[in-house]
Coordinates of C-alpha atoms in Angstrom, one line a residue:
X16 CA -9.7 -11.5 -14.7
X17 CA -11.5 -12.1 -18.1
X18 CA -8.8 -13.8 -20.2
X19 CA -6.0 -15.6 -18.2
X20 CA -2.3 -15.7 -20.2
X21 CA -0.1 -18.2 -19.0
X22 CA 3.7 -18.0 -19.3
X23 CA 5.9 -21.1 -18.8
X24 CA 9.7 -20.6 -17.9
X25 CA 12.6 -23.3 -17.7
X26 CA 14.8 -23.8 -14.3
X27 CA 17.1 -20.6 -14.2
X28 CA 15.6 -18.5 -16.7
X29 CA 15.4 -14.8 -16.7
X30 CA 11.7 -13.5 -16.0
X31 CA 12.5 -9.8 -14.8
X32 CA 15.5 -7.8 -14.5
X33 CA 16.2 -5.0 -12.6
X34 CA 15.5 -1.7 -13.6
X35 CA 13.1 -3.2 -16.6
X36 CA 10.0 -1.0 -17.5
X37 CA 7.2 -2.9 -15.5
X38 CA 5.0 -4.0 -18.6
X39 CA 3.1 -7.0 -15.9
X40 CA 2.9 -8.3 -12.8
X41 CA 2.8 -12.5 -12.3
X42 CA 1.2 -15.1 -9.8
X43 CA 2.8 -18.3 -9.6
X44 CA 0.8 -21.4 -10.5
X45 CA 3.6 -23.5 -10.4
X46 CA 7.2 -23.7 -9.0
X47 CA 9.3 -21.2 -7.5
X48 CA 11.2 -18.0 -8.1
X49 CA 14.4 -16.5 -7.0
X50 CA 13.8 -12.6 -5.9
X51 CA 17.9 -11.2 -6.0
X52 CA 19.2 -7.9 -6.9
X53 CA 23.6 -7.6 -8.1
X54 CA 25.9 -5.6 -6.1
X55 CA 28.7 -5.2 -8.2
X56 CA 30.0 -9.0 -9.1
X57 CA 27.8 -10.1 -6.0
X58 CA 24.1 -11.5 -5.9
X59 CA 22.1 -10.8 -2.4
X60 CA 19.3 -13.3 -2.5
X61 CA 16.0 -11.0 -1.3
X62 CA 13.2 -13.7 -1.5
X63 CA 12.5 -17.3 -2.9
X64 CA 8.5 -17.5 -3.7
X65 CA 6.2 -20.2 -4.6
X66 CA 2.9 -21.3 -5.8
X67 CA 0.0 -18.3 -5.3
X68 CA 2.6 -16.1 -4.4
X69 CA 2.5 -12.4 -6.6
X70 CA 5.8 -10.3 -7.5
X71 CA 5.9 -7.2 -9.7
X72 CA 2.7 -5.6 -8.8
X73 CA 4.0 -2.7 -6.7
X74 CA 5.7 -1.6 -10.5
X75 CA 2.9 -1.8 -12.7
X76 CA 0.6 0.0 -10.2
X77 CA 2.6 3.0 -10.1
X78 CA 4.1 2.2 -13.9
X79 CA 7.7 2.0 -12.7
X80 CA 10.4 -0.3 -12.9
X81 CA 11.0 -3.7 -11.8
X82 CA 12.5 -3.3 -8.2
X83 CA 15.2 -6.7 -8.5
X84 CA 15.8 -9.4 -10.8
X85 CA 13.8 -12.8 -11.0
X86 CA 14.8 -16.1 -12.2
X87 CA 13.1 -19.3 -12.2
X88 CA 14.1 -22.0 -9.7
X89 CA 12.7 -24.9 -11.7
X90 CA 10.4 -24.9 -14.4
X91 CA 7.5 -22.2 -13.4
X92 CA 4.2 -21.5 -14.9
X93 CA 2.8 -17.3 -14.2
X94 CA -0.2 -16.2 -14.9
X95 CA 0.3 -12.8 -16.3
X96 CA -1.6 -10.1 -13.9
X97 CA -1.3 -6.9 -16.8
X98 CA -1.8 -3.0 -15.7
X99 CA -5.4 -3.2 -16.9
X100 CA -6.5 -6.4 -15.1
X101 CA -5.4 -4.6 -11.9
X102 CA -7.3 -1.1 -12.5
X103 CA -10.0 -2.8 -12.9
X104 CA -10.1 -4.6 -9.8
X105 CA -9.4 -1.4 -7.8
X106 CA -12.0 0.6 -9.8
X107 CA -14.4 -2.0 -8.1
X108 CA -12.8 -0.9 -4.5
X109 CA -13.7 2.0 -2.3
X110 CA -11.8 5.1 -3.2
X111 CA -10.2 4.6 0.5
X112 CA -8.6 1.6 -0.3
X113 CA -7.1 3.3 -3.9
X114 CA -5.7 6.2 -1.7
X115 CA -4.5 3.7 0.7
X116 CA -3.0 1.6 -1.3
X117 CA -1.3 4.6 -3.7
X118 CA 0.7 5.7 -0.3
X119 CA 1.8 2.4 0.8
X120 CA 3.6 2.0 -2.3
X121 CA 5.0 5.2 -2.2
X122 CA 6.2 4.3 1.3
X123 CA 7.3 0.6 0.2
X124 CA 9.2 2.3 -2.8
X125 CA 11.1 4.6 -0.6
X126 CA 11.9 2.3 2.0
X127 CA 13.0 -0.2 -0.7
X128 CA 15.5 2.1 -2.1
X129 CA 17.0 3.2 0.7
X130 CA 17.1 -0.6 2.0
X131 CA 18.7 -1.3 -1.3
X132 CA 21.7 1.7 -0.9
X133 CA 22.5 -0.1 2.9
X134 CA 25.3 -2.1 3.5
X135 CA 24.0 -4.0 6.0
X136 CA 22.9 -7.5 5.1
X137 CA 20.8 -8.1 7.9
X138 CA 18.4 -4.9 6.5
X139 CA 19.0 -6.6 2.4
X140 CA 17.4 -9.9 4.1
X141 CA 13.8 -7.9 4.6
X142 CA 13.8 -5.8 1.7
X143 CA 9.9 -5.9 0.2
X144 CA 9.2 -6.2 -3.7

């Protein structure tokens, strides 16, 4: 990426909510974040992820929304992954891998949602983002 952006968020601050319009997708350079979606009054913890880990990409590739909400464990610094940064690393791949990668988020996005509308906790614990 040609110009990293940075974005710094305290211990239990809001980073994405569910449903948003995916504007970016973030890497973790420091800390940890809390992947949960609400059922009702209820949270279902999906994920906690830490340094070098990546969340949101699967929306901004296919310009969606954000699949679950994220939060900040403790104070977290992102680097901010945008829409273009991203096409212009799979313009560089083989158009394969572009087709390949279009229909495993189709598949993801699918599964996710019908994961999501289960009742069964055991099936929320493995739910992808």
């Amino acid at each position: 990426m040609s110009t990293e952006t940075f974005k710094e968020f305290e211990a239990g601050q809001e980073i994405l909510k569910h449903g948003q319009n995916a504007s970016c997708a973030y890497m973790i350079k420091s800390g940890s974040v809390r992947v949960f979606v609400s059922e009702g009054s209820r949270e279902v913890e999906l994920a906690l992820l830490k340094e070098g880990q990546i969340f949101g990409e699967t929306a901004i590739l296919d310009g969606g929304v954000y699949g679950a909400n994220i939060s900040a464990v403790e104070d977290t610094e992102l680097l901010v992954i945008t829409p273009e940064n991203l096409q212009d690393i799979l313009e560089q791949s083989d158009p394969f891998i572009r087709e390949l990668l279009k229909m495993m988020i189709e598949r993801l996005k699918s599964t996710n949602e019908a994961l999501l509308k289960s009742e069964t906790r055991e099936f929320m614990d493995i739910v992808l983002i």
